[in-house]
Amino acid sequence: MVQNYEYFCNHCHYFIETGGPWPYAKEGRGRRQYKNLHEACSGPIHGLIANVYCPACDRGKTYPIVEYGKPLFSLSEIWLSDIPRKTKRVCHKCKNPVFLTLAPGAVRCPRCKKGTFEVWEPLEEDSRQYPVSPPKSPLKVRQKGKSVPVPKPTVVIDSQEHMGYRFERFSNWFAGTIRKRLPIGDYTLLGMENEVIVERKTVPDLVKSIIQERGDFIRKCERLSAFKKKCMVIEGSMACLKTPYEDSMAHPNAVFGSLMAAQERWDIPVYFLDNFLLAEEFVASMLSKYHAYQWLEINGFQRCLIEGDI
Ligand SMILES: [Zn+2]
Ligand SMILES: [Zn+2]
């Protein structure tokens, strides 16, 4: 019964997760989620809780989705259909439907508004044609024959950043994430807000900012250039940027030329990254490694992960 579900947009590769349902018991005014089914076996079970997804808010939420009229005293009663129950599948905030499982093609992606969500599960026989999943193990550092316990950093996400990366797949590298207003850029590391910054752009974002919001784009580049470590991550291939745009008359060469000029003038590396999932992994891996080398240097270690290697 305990299960997590992963979905991705078939157009922009936006990635969401849901999970559950899990039985819970009421405790005073709160709720206690059973840690495992064994514990839940003898109840009481007042309802089922789940991590659901609201496409209108673009948020994952943890809600009770089923409440029983009277508490159940065994797990098996969940499957009996004559127990009175209330089910709630609407968002507490916007009142739109929330989803635990998303039928293929049923829910439109709120990010690109073009694709729909599908189960993220490359077919077994096709899996060799997809990029492999990111590693699950923590960053390993070994010096003088001993492993060095580099602490996990915390990612800071700009609070204005909407439908960007959440880094939930990278708990092996990060202690967690916090959201706060950043004066410039979208992602940085806690305690290193003044030295490292990542600016994320989709291709339509980039076209709009270079063509229609050019003054702002230039001011942004000037401010990014002051950081020790900065980059612009484009969520799309160079082929995509060089192909005439659906929603803009701008000439691709004008956009690409300006982007390359900005890269050289302000020394801001530009990366073309295939899609949402790979771009998120790139940013995660980069921030994790940047932090490790800085931490090693500050703490009197050699600036390498493995002695005699990288
Ligand atoms: Zn999408
Ligand atoms: Zn909502």
PDB file of C-alpha atoms and ligand atoms in Angstrom:
ATOM      1  CA  MET A   1       0.000   0.000   0.000  1.00  0.00           C
ATOM      2  CA  VAL A   2       2.887   2.378   0.674  1.00  0.00           C
ATOM      3  CA  GLN A   3       3.845   3.743  -2.673  1.00  0.00           C
ATOM      4  CA  ASN A   4       5.415   6.703  -4.412  1.00  0.00           C
ATOM      5  CA  TYR A   5       4.448   7.787  -7.894  1.00  0.00           C
ATOM      6  CA  GLU A   6       6.539   9.787 -10.339  1.00  0.00           C
ATOM      7  CA  TYR A   7       5.182  11.646 -13.350  1.00  0.00           C
ATOM      8  CA  PHE A   8       6.738  13.794 -16.026  1.00  0.00           C
ATOM      9  CA  CYS A   9       5.348  16.157 -18.649  1.00  0.00           C
ATOM     10  CA  ASN A  10       5.564  14.687 -22.143  1.00  0.00           C
ATOM     11  CA  HIS A  11       6.363  18.141 -23.537  1.00  0.00           C
ATOM     12  CA  CYS A  12       8.732  19.988 -21.163  1.00  0.00           C
ATOM     13  CA  HIS A  13       9.776  17.044 -18.935  1.00  0.00           C
ATOM     14  CA  TYR A  14       8.583  18.815 -15.767  1.00  0.00           C
ATOM     15  CA  PHE A  15       8.700  16.244 -12.972  1.00  0.00           C
ATOM     16  CA  ILE A  16       6.336  15.724 -10.039  1.00  0.00           C
ATOM     17  CA  GLU A  17       5.895  13.098  -7.344  1.00  0.00           C
ATOM     18  CA  THR A  18       2.974  11.905  -5.253  1.00  0.00           C
ATOM     19  CA  GLY A  19       2.810   9.258  -2.554  1.00  0.00           C
ATOM     20  CA  GLY A  20       0.592   7.241  -0.283  1.00  0.00           C
ATOM     21  CA  PRO A  21      -1.986   6.631   0.925  1.00  0.00           C
ATOM     22  CA  TRP A  22      -0.921   5.919   4.513  1.00  0.00           C
ATOM     23  CA  PRO A  23      -3.273   5.156   7.398  1.00  0.00           C
ATOM     24  CA  TYR A  24      -3.351   7.648  10.271  1.00  0.00           C
ATOM     25  CA  ALA A  25      -4.815   7.922  13.743  1.00  0.00           C
ATOM     26  CA  LYS A  26      -6.222  11.059  15.325  1.00  0.00           C
ATOM     27  CA  GLU A  27      -4.309  12.179  18.397  1.00  0.00           C
ATOM     28  CA  GLY A  28      -5.872  15.080  20.230  1.00  0.00           C
ATOM     29  CA  ARG A  29      -6.219  17.723  17.565  1.00  0.00           C
ATOM     30  CA  GLY A  30      -3.382  16.304  15.471  1.00  0.00           C
ATOM     31  CA  ARG A  31      -2.767  13.237  13.369  1.00  0.00           C
ATOM     32  CA  ARG A  32      -0.251  10.462  13.712  1.00  0.00           C
ATOM     33  CA  GLN A  33       0.806   8.776  10.531  1.00  0.00           C
ATOM     34  CA  TYR A  34       1.635   5.101  11.017  1.00  0.00           C
ATOM     35  CA  LYS A  35       5.244   4.436  10.166  1.00  0.00           C
ATOM     36  CA  ASN A  36       4.563   1.016   8.760  1.00  0.00           C
ATOM     37  CA  LEU A  37       1.729  -1.342   8.050  1.00  0.00           C
ATOM     38  CA  HIS A  38       2.631  -3.583  10.950  1.00  0.00           C
ATOM     39  CA  GLU A  39       2.072  -0.704  13.363  1.00  0.00           C
ATOM     40  CA  ALA A  40      -1.212   0.166  11.649  1.00  0.00           C
ATOM     41  CA  CYS A  41      -2.483  -3.427  11.782  1.00  0.00           C
ATOM     42  CA  SER A  42      -4.444  -3.121  14.981  1.00  0.00           C
ATOM     43  CA  GLY A  43      -5.577   0.442  14.462  1.00  0.00           C
ATOM     44  CA  PRO A  44      -7.227   2.702  15.262  1.00  0.00           C
ATOM     45  CA  ILE A  45      -7.314   4.048  11.731  1.00  0.00           C
ATOM     46  CA  HIS A  46      -9.250   7.274  11.383  1.00  0.00           C
ATOM     47  CA  GLY A  47      -8.421   7.833   7.754  1.00  0.00           C
ATOM     48  CA  LEU A  48      -5.873   7.799   4.988  1.00  0.00           C
ATOM     49  CA  ILE A  49      -3.381  10.528   4.276  1.00  0.00           C
ATOM     50  CA  ALA A  50      -1.483  11.071   1.031  1.00  0.00           C
ATOM     51  CA  ASN A  51       0.959  13.357  -0.735  1.00  0.00           C
ATOM     52  CA  VAL A  52      -1.228  14.661  -3.524  1.00  0.00           C
ATOM     53  CA  TYR A  53      -0.534  17.106  -6.343  1.00  0.00           C
ATOM     54  CA  CYS A  54      -2.535  20.238  -7.147  1.00  0.00           C
ATOM     55  CA  PRO A  55      -1.911  21.278 -10.773  1.00  0.00           C
ATOM     56  CA  ALA A  56      -3.542  24.681 -10.226  1.00  0.00           C
ATOM     57  CA  CYS A  57      -1.166  25.592  -7.354  1.00  0.00           C
ATOM     58  CA  ASP A  58       1.645  23.455  -8.788  1.00  0.00           C
ATOM     59  CA  ARG A  59       2.305  22.160  -5.282  1.00  0.00           C
ATOM     60  CA  GLY A  60       2.527  18.848  -3.554  1.00  0.00           C
ATOM     61  CA  LYS A  61       0.326  18.754  -0.450  1.00  0.00           C
ATOM     62  CA  THR A  62      -0.082  16.267   2.354  1.00  0.00           C
ATOM     63  CA  TYR A  63      -3.777  15.852   3.073  1.00  0.00           C
ATOM     64  CA  PRO A  64      -6.113  13.299   4.556  1.00  0.00           C
ATOM     65  CA  ILE A  65      -7.954  12.038   1.485  1.00  0.00           C
ATOM     66  CA  VAL A  66     -10.241   9.605   3.290  1.00  0.00           C
ATOM     67  CA  GLU A  67     -11.859  10.044   6.716  1.00  0.00           C
ATOM     68  CA  TYR A  68     -13.818   7.165   8.231  1.00  0.00           C
ATOM     69  CA  GLY A  69     -17.125   7.725   9.988  1.00  0.00           C
ATOM     70  CA  LYS A  70     -15.882   5.537  12.830  1.00  0.00           C
ATOM     71  CA  PRO A  71     -12.296   4.422  13.448  1.00  0.00           C
ATOM     72  CA  LEU A  72     -11.212   1.101  11.948  1.00  0.00           C
ATOM     73  CA  PHE A  73      -9.519  -1.413  14.180  1.00  0.00           C
ATOM     74  CA  SER A  74      -7.772  -3.368  11.512  1.00  0.00           C
ATOM     75  CA  LEU A  75      -6.075  -2.615   8.303  1.00  0.00           C
ATOM     76  CA  SER A  76      -8.171  -5.079   6.350  1.00  0.00           C
ATOM     77  CA  GLU A  77     -11.315  -3.037   6.998  1.00  0.00           C
ATOM     78  CA  ILE A  78      -9.937  -0.420   4.597  1.00  0.00           C
ATOM     79  CA  TRP A  79     -11.022  -2.676   1.775  1.00  0.00           C
ATOM     80  CA  LEU A  80     -14.612  -3.081   3.042  1.00  0.00           C
ATOM     81  CA  SER A  81     -16.837  -0.851   1.005  1.00  0.00           C
ATOM     82  CA  ASP A  82     -19.677  -0.433   3.492  1.00  0.00           C
ATOM     83  CA  ILE A  83     -17.703   1.575   6.068  1.00  0.00           C
ATOM     84  CA  PRO A  84     -19.016   5.146   5.927  1.00  0.00           C
ATOM     85  CA  ARG A  85     -16.290   7.464   4.734  1.00  0.00           C
ATOM     86  CA  LYS A  86     -15.750  10.964   3.489  1.00  0.00           C
ATOM     87  CA  THR A  87     -13.321  11.453   0.659  1.00  0.00           C
ATOM     88  CA  LYS A  88     -11.763  14.801  -0.121  1.00  0.00           C
ATOM     89  CA  ARG A  89      -9.847  15.321  -3.301  1.00  0.00           C
ATOM     90  CA  VAL A  90      -9.801  19.090  -3.593  1.00  0.00           C
ATOM     91  CA  CYS A  91      -7.033  21.563  -2.835  1.00  0.00           C
ATOM     92  CA  HIS A  92      -7.549  23.316   0.505  1.00  0.00           C
ATOM     93  CA  LYS A  93      -6.206  26.515  -1.019  1.00  0.00           C
ATOM     94  CA  CYS A  94      -7.663  26.822  -4.523  1.00  0.00           C
ATOM     95  CA  LYS A  95     -10.506  24.237  -4.334  1.00  0.00           C
ATOM     96  CA  ASN A  96      -9.416  22.616  -7.605  1.00  0.00           C
ATOM     97  CA  PRO A  97      -8.998  18.831  -7.807  1.00  0.00           C
ATOM     98  CA  VAL A  98      -5.846  17.283  -6.381  1.00  0.00           C
ATOM     99  CA  PHE A  99      -4.379  14.003  -7.597  1.00  0.00           C
ATOM    100  CA  LEU A 100      -2.698  11.030  -6.037  1.00  0.00           C
ATOM    101  CA  THR A 101      -2.448   9.081  -9.280  1.00  0.00           C
ATOM    102  CA  LEU A 102      -2.564  10.856 -12.610  1.00  0.00           C
ATOM    103  CA  ALA A 103      -4.111   8.939 -15.494  1.00  0.00           C
ATOM    104  CA  PRO A 104      -1.957   9.308 -18.633  1.00  0.00           C
ATOM    105  CA  GLY A 105      -3.020  12.375 -20.589  1.00  0.00           C
ATOM    106  CA  ALA A 106      -5.592  13.482 -17.984  1.00  0.00           C
ATOM    107  CA  VAL A 107      -3.748  16.345 -16.318  1.00  0.00           C
ATOM    108  CA  ARG A 108      -2.282  19.240 -18.294  1.00  0.00           C
ATOM    109  CA  CYS A 109       1.181  20.419 -17.279  1.00  0.00           C
ATOM    110  CA  PRO A 110       0.868  23.796 -15.535  1.00  0.00           C
ATOM    111  CA  ARG A 111       4.403  24.726 -16.485  1.00  0.00           C
ATOM    112  CA  CYS A 112       4.386  24.585 -20.308  1.00  0.00           C
ATOM    113  CA  LYS A 113       0.589  24.316 -20.678  1.00  0.00           C
ATOM    114  CA  LYS A 114       1.231  22.129 -23.719  1.00  0.00           C
ATOM    115  CA  GLY A 115       2.019  18.648 -22.471  1.00  0.00           C
ATOM    116  CA  THR A 116       0.233  16.261 -20.130  1.00  0.00           C
ATOM    117  CA  PHE A 117       1.643  14.132 -17.311  1.00  0.00           C
ATOM    118  CA  GLU A 118       2.662  10.551 -17.877  1.00  0.00           C
ATOM    119  CA  VAL A 119       4.123   7.925 -15.580  1.00  0.00           C
ATOM    120  CA  TRP A 120       7.890   8.332 -15.273  1.00  0.00           C
ATOM    121  CA  GLU A 121       8.931   4.816 -15.967  1.00  0.00           C
ATOM    122  CA  PRO A 122      10.929   4.141 -19.071  1.00  0.00           C
ATOM    123  CA  LEU A 123       9.999   0.721 -20.402  1.00  0.00           C
ATOM    124  CA  GLU A 124      12.502  -1.916 -19.383  1.00  0.00           C
ATOM    125  CA  GLU A 125      13.544  -2.738 -22.950  1.00  0.00           C
ATOM    126  CA  ASP A 126      13.891   0.968 -23.812  1.00  0.00           C
ATOM    127  CA  SER A 127      15.816   1.940 -20.715  1.00  0.00           C
ATOM    128  CA  ARG A 128      19.145   1.854 -22.514  1.00  0.00           C
ATOM    129  CA  GLN A 129      17.952   4.678 -24.737  1.00  0.00           C
ATOM    130  CA  TYR A 130      17.262   7.005 -21.780  1.00  0.00           C
ATOM    131  CA  PRO A 131      19.816   8.805 -19.651  1.00  0.00           C
ATOM    132  CA  VAL A 132      20.434   6.833 -16.467  1.00  0.00           C
ATOM    133  CA  SER A 133      19.047   8.144 -13.160  1.00  0.00           C
ATOM    134  CA  PRO A 134      21.291  10.337 -11.009  1.00  0.00           C
ATOM    135  CA  PRO A 135      23.440   8.541  -8.407  1.00  0.00           C
ATOM    136  CA  LYS A 136      21.851   7.779  -5.033  1.00  0.00           C
ATOM    137  CA  SER A 137      25.074   7.740  -3.025  1.00  0.00           C
ATOM    138  CA  PRO A 138      26.562  10.730  -1.207  1.00  0.00           C
ATOM    139  CA  LEU A 139      29.604  12.559  -2.540  1.00  0.00           C
ATOM    140  CA  LYS A 140      32.699  10.554  -1.531  1.00  0.00           C
ATOM    141  CA  VAL A 141      35.860  12.356  -0.512  1.00  0.00           C
ATOM    142  CA  ARG A 142      39.042  10.421   0.345  1.00  0.00           C
ATOM    143  CA  GLN A 143      42.347  11.981   1.323  1.00  0.00           C
ATOM    144  CA  LYS A 144      45.396  10.384   2.956  1.00  0.00           C
ATOM    145  CA  GLY A 145      43.598   7.044   2.950  1.00  0.00           C
ATOM    146  CA  LYS A 146      40.721   8.363   5.044  1.00  0.00           C
ATOM    147  CA  SER A 147      37.276   9.453   4.075  1.00  0.00           C
ATOM    148  CA  VAL A 148      36.596  13.141   4.745  1.00  0.00           C
ATOM    149  CA  PRO A 149      33.124  13.896   6.094  1.00  0.00           C
ATOM    150  CA  VAL A 150      32.176  16.942   4.001  1.00  0.00           C
ATOM    151  CA  PRO A 151      28.844  18.225   5.376  1.00  0.00           C
ATOM    152  CA  LYS A 152      25.886  18.376   2.997  1.00  0.00           C
ATOM    153  CA  PRO A 153      25.048  21.945   1.952  1.00  0.00           C
ATOM    154  CA  THR A 154      21.581  23.493   1.855  1.00  0.00           C
ATOM    155  CA  VAL A 155      20.303  24.848  -1.459  1.00  0.00           C
ATOM    156  CA  VAL A 156      18.672  28.275  -1.452  1.00  0.00           C
ATOM    157  CA  ILE A 157      15.887  28.648  -4.023  1.00  0.00           C
ATOM    158  CA  ASP A 158      14.665  32.135  -4.916  1.00  0.00           C
ATOM    159  CA  SER A 159      11.171  32.523  -3.481  1.00  0.00           C
ATOM    160  CA  GLN A 160      10.008  34.102  -6.754  1.00  0.00           C
ATOM    161  CA  GLU A 161      11.175  31.082  -8.748  1.00  0.00           C
ATOM    162  CA  HIS A 162       8.075  29.321 -10.011  1.00  0.00           C
ATOM    163  CA  MET A 163       7.999  25.797 -11.435  1.00  0.00           C
ATOM    164  CA  GLY A 164      11.735  25.479 -11.145  1.00  0.00           C
ATOM    165  CA  TYR A 165      13.919  22.848  -9.512  1.00  0.00           C
ATOM    166  CA  ARG A 166      13.107  21.462  -6.078  1.00  0.00           C
ATOM    167  CA  PHE A 167      16.095  19.126  -5.764  1.00  0.00           C
ATOM    168  CA  GLU A 168      13.956  16.481  -4.054  1.00  0.00           C
ATOM    169  CA  ARG A 169      15.780  13.748  -5.970  1.00  0.00           C
ATOM    170  CA  PHE A 170      19.121  14.837  -4.485  1.00  0.00           C
ATOM    171  CA  SER A 171      18.861  14.241  -0.744  1.00  0.00           C
ATOM    172  CA  ASN A 172      22.126  12.284  -1.123  1.00  0.00           C
ATOM    173  CA  TRP A 173      23.895  15.569  -1.871  1.00  0.00           C
ATOM    174  CA  PHE A 174      21.928  18.205   0.053  1.00  0.00           C
ATOM    175  CA  ALA A 175      20.763  18.604   3.637  1.00  0.00           C
ATOM    176  CA  GLY A 176      17.648  20.258   2.239  1.00  0.00           C
ATOM    177  CA  THR A 177      16.378  23.376   0.524  1.00  0.00           C
ATOM    178  CA  ILE A 178      15.075  26.701   1.734  1.00  0.00           C
ATOM    179  CA  ARG A 179      13.243  29.381  -0.202  1.00  0.00           C
ATOM    180  CA  LYS A 180      14.083  33.035   0.241  1.00  0.00           C
ATOM    181  CA  ARG A 181      14.111  36.152  -1.881  1.00  0.00           C
ATOM    182  CA  LEU A 182      17.391  36.396  -3.785  1.00  0.00           C
ATOM    183  CA  PRO A 183      18.426  39.797  -5.159  1.00  0.00           C
ATOM    184  CA  ILE A 184      19.549  38.102  -8.393  1.00  0.00           C
ATOM    185  CA  GLY A 185      19.497  34.584  -9.850  1.00  0.00           C
ATOM    186  CA  ASP A 186      17.524  31.491  -8.934  1.00  0.00           C
ATOM    187  CA  TYR A 187      19.712  29.040  -6.978  1.00  0.00           C
ATOM    188  CA  THR A 188      22.605  29.336  -4.555  1.00  0.00           C
ATOM    189  CA  LEU A 189      23.959  27.674  -1.398  1.00  0.00           C
ATOM    190  CA  LEU A 190      23.240  28.664   2.187  1.00  0.00           C
ATOM    191  CA  GLY A 191      26.202  30.646   3.498  1.00  0.00           C
ATOM    192  CA  MET A 192      27.572  31.170  -0.016  1.00  0.00           C
ATOM    193  CA  GLU A 193      24.843  33.481  -1.294  1.00  0.00           C
ATOM    194  CA  ASN A 194      27.398  36.130  -2.243  1.00  0.00           C
ATOM    195  CA  GLU A 195      29.723  33.922  -4.255  1.00  0.00           C
ATOM    196  CA  VAL A 196      27.729  31.317  -6.208  1.00  0.00           C
ATOM    197  CA  ILE A 197      24.616  31.867  -8.300  1.00  0.00           C
ATOM    198  CA  VAL A 198      22.750  29.971 -11.007  1.00  0.00           C
ATOM    199  CA  GLU A 199      20.307  31.671 -13.344  1.00  0.00           C
ATOM    200  CA  ARG A 200      17.820  29.311 -15.012  1.00  0.00           C
ATOM    201  CA  LYS A 201      16.040  30.065 -18.277  1.00  0.00           C
ATOM    202  CA  THR A 202      13.733  28.116 -20.538  1.00  0.00           C
ATOM    203  CA  VAL A 203      14.103  28.939 -24.235  1.00  0.00           C
ATOM    204  CA  PRO A 204      10.896  31.071 -24.316  1.00  0.00           C
ATOM    205  CA  ASP A 205      12.095  32.913 -21.142  1.00  0.00           C
ATOM    206  CA  LEU A 206      15.443  33.592 -22.748  1.00  0.00           C
ATOM    207  CA  VAL A 207      13.964  34.868 -26.024  1.00  0.00           C
ATOM    208  CA  LYS A 208      11.622  37.162 -24.131  1.00  0.00           C
ATOM    209  CA  SER A 209      14.313  38.564 -21.898  1.00  0.00           C
ATOM    210  CA  ILE A 210      16.856  39.157 -24.682  1.00  0.00           C
ATOM    211  CA  ILE A 211      14.370  40.688 -27.131  1.00  0.00           C
ATOM    212  CA  GLN A 212      11.605  42.343 -25.089  1.00  0.00           C
ATOM    213  CA  GLU A 213      13.284  42.963 -21.745  1.00  0.00           C
ATOM    214  CA  ARG A 214      16.755  43.748 -22.991  1.00  0.00           C
ATOM    215  CA  GLY A 215      17.516  46.485 -20.459  1.00  0.00           C
ATOM    216  CA  ASP A 216      16.683  44.155 -17.566  1.00  0.00           C
ATOM    217  CA  PHE A 217      18.678  41.338 -19.169  1.00  0.00           C
ATOM    218  CA  ILE A 218      21.764  43.560 -19.396  1.00  0.00           C
ATOM    219  CA  ARG A 219      21.425  44.745 -15.791  1.00  0.00           C
ATOM    220  CA  LYS A 220      20.997  41.130 -14.690  1.00  0.00           C
ATOM    221  CA  CYS A 221      24.181  40.072 -16.501  1.00  0.00           C
ATOM    222  CA  GLU A 222      26.104  42.967 -14.935  1.00  0.00           C
ATOM    223  CA  ARG A 223      25.030  41.828 -11.476  1.00  0.00           C
ATOM    224  CA  LEU A 224      25.724  38.138 -12.173  1.00  0.00           C
ATOM    225  CA  SER A 225      29.245  39.018 -13.318  1.00  0.00           C
ATOM    226  CA  ALA A 226      30.123  40.149  -9.773  1.00  0.00           C
ATOM    227  CA  PHE A 227      29.831  36.557  -8.437  1.00  0.00           C
ATOM    228  CA  LYS A 228      32.858  34.311  -8.191  1.00  0.00           C
ATOM    229  CA  LYS A 229      30.889  31.350  -9.569  1.00  0.00           C
ATOM    230  CA  LYS A 230      27.955  32.078 -11.850  1.00  0.00           C
ATOM    231  CA  CYS A 231      26.294  30.527 -14.842  1.00  0.00           C
ATOM    232  CA  MET A 232      23.206  30.596 -16.996  1.00  0.00           C
ATOM    233  CA  VAL A 233      21.443  27.297 -17.453  1.00  0.00           C
ATOM    234  CA  ILE A 234      19.290  27.093 -20.576  1.00  0.00           C
ATOM    235  CA  GLU A 235      16.661  24.385 -20.423  1.00  0.00           C
ATOM    236  CA  GLY A 236      16.819  23.300 -24.040  1.00  0.00           C
ATOM    237  CA  SER A 237      19.304  22.408 -26.744  1.00  0.00           C
ATOM    238  CA  MET A 238      21.189  24.821 -28.952  1.00  0.00           C
ATOM    239  CA  ALA A 239      19.165  23.357 -31.841  1.00  0.00           C
ATOM    240  CA  CYS A 240      16.022  24.460 -30.041  1.00  0.00           C
ATOM    241  CA  LEU A 241      17.354  28.016 -29.562  1.00  0.00           C
ATOM    242  CA  LYS A 242      18.405  28.155 -33.229  1.00  0.00           C
ATOM    243  CA  THR A 243      14.973  27.092 -34.539  1.00  0.00           C
ATOM    244  CA  PRO A 244      12.369  29.807 -35.315  1.00  0.00           C
ATOM    245  CA  TYR A 245      10.071  30.356 -32.332  1.00  0.00           C
ATOM    246  CA  GLU A 246       6.363  29.611 -32.102  1.00  0.00           C
ATOM    247  CA  ASP A 247       5.499  32.597 -29.955  1.00  0.00           C
ATOM    248  CA  SER A 248       8.028  35.230 -31.034  1.00  0.00           C
ATOM    249  CA  MET A 249       9.071  36.813 -34.327  1.00  0.00           C
ATOM    250  CA  ALA A 250      12.628  37.231 -33.031  1.00  0.00           C
ATOM    251  CA  HIS A 251      15.334  35.820 -35.296  1.00  0.00           C
ATOM    252  CA  PRO A 252      17.156  32.924 -33.614  1.00  0.00           C
ATOM    253  CA  ASN A 253      20.532  34.347 -34.682  1.00  0.00           C
ATOM    254  CA  ALA A 254      19.756  37.628 -32.896  1.00  0.00           C
ATOM    255  CA  VAL A 255      18.988  35.723 -29.680  1.00  0.00           C
ATOM    256  CA  PHE A 256      21.918  33.335 -29.916  1.00  0.00           C
ATOM    257  CA  GLY A 257      24.343  36.109 -30.898  1.00  0.00           C
ATOM    258  CA  SER A 258      23.295  38.299 -27.955  1.00  0.00           C
ATOM    259  CA  LEU A 259      23.577  35.357 -25.581  1.00  0.00           C
ATOM    260  CA  MET A 260      27.121  34.547 -26.690  1.00  0.00           C
ATOM    261  CA  ALA A 261      28.090  38.223 -26.531  1.00  0.00           C
ATOM    262  CA  ALA A 262      26.775  38.398 -22.946  1.00  0.00           C
ATOM    263  CA  GLN A 263      28.730  35.259 -22.070  1.00  0.00           C
ATOM    264  CA  GLU A 264      31.998  36.821 -23.248  1.00  0.00           C
ATOM    265  CA  ARG A 265      31.395  40.372 -22.077  1.00  0.00           C
ATOM    266  CA  TRP A 266      30.452  39.409 -18.523  1.00  0.00           C
ATOM    267  CA  ASP A 267      32.185  36.049 -18.308  1.00  0.00           C
ATOM    268  CA  ILE A 268      28.985  34.115 -17.538  1.00  0.00           C
ATOM    269  CA  PRO A 269      29.216  30.505 -18.748  1.00  0.00           C
ATOM    270  CA  VAL A 270      26.089  29.418 -20.640  1.00  0.00           C
ATOM    271  CA  TYR A 271      25.028  25.778 -20.603  1.00  0.00           C
ATOM    272  CA  PHE A 272      22.502  24.230 -22.970  1.00  0.00           C
ATOM    273  CA  LEU A 273      20.860  21.391 -21.055  1.00  0.00           C
ATOM    274  CA  ASP A 274      18.436  19.083 -22.792  1.00  0.00           C
ATOM    275  CA  ASN A 275      15.405  19.245 -20.534  1.00  0.00           C
ATOM    276  CA  PHE A 276      14.022  19.954 -17.055  1.00  0.00           C
ATOM    277  CA  LEU A 277      15.242  16.747 -15.392  1.00  0.00           C
ATOM    278  CA  LEU A 278      18.767  16.829 -16.797  1.00  0.00           C
ATOM    279  CA  ALA A 279      19.117  20.562 -16.158  1.00  0.00           C
ATOM    280  CA  GLU A 280      18.095  20.034 -12.521  1.00  0.00           C
ATOM    281  CA  GLU A 281      20.642  17.252 -12.180  1.00  0.00           C
ATOM    282  CA  PHE A 282      23.352  19.433 -13.730  1.00  0.00           C
ATOM    283  CA  VAL A 283      22.670  22.276 -11.278  1.00  0.00           C
ATOM    284  CA  ALA A 284      22.505  19.852  -8.330  1.00  0.00           C
ATOM    285  CA  SER A 285      25.765  18.144  -9.237  1.00  0.00           C
ATOM    286  CA  MET A 286      27.517  21.447  -9.882  1.00  0.00           C
ATOM    287  CA  LEU A 287      26.412  23.033  -6.588  1.00  0.00           C
ATOM    288  CA  SER A 288      27.305  19.911  -4.629  1.00  0.00           C
ATOM    289  CA  LYS A 289      30.822  19.753  -6.103  1.00  0.00           C
ATOM    290  CA  TYR A 290      31.389  23.497  -5.877  1.00  0.00           C
ATOM    291  CA  HIS A 291      30.535  23.333  -2.185  1.00  0.00           C
ATOM    292  CA  ALA A 292      32.776  20.319  -1.557  1.00  0.00           C
ATOM    293  CA  TYR A 293      35.903  21.924  -3.069  1.00  0.00           C
ATOM    294  CA  GLN A 294      35.289  25.219  -1.245  1.00  0.00           C
ATOM    295  CA  TRP A 295      34.683  23.436   2.043  1.00  0.00           C
ATOM    296  CA  LEU A 296      37.858  21.335   1.661  1.00  0.00           C
ATOM    297  CA  GLU A 297      39.973  24.390   0.917  1.00  0.00           C
ATOM    298  CA  ILE A 298      38.544  26.433   3.811  1.00  0.00           C
ATOM    299  CA  ASN A 299      39.043  23.553   6.230  1.00  0.00           C
ATOM    300  CA  GLY A 300      42.685  22.957   5.354  1.00  0.00           C
ATOM    301  CA  PHE A 301      42.264  19.913   3.138  1.00  0.00           C
ATOM    302  CA  GLN A 302      43.613  19.428  -0.365  1.00  0.00           C
ATOM    303  CA  ARG A 303      41.434  20.722  -3.136  1.00  0.00           C
ATOM    304  CA  CYS A 304      40.571  17.276  -4.493  1.00  0.00           C
ATOM    305  CA  LEU A 305      37.903  14.658  -3.927  1.00  0.00           C
ATOM    306  CA  ILE A 306      40.162  11.635  -4.315  1.00  0.00           C
ATOM    307  CA  GLU A 307      43.912  12.096  -3.827  1.00  0.00           C
ATOM    308  CA  GLY A 308      45.811  11.774  -7.104  1.00  0.00           C
ATOM    309  CA  ASP A 309      42.547  11.971  -9.017  1.00  0.00           C
ATOM    310  CA  ILE A 310      39.887  14.684  -9.474  1.00  0.00           C
TER     311      ILE A 310
HETATM  312 ZN    ZN B   1       5.160  20.667 -19.453  1.00  0.00          ZN
HETATM  313 ZN    ZN B   2      -4.540  24.262  -5.328  1.00  0.00          ZN
END
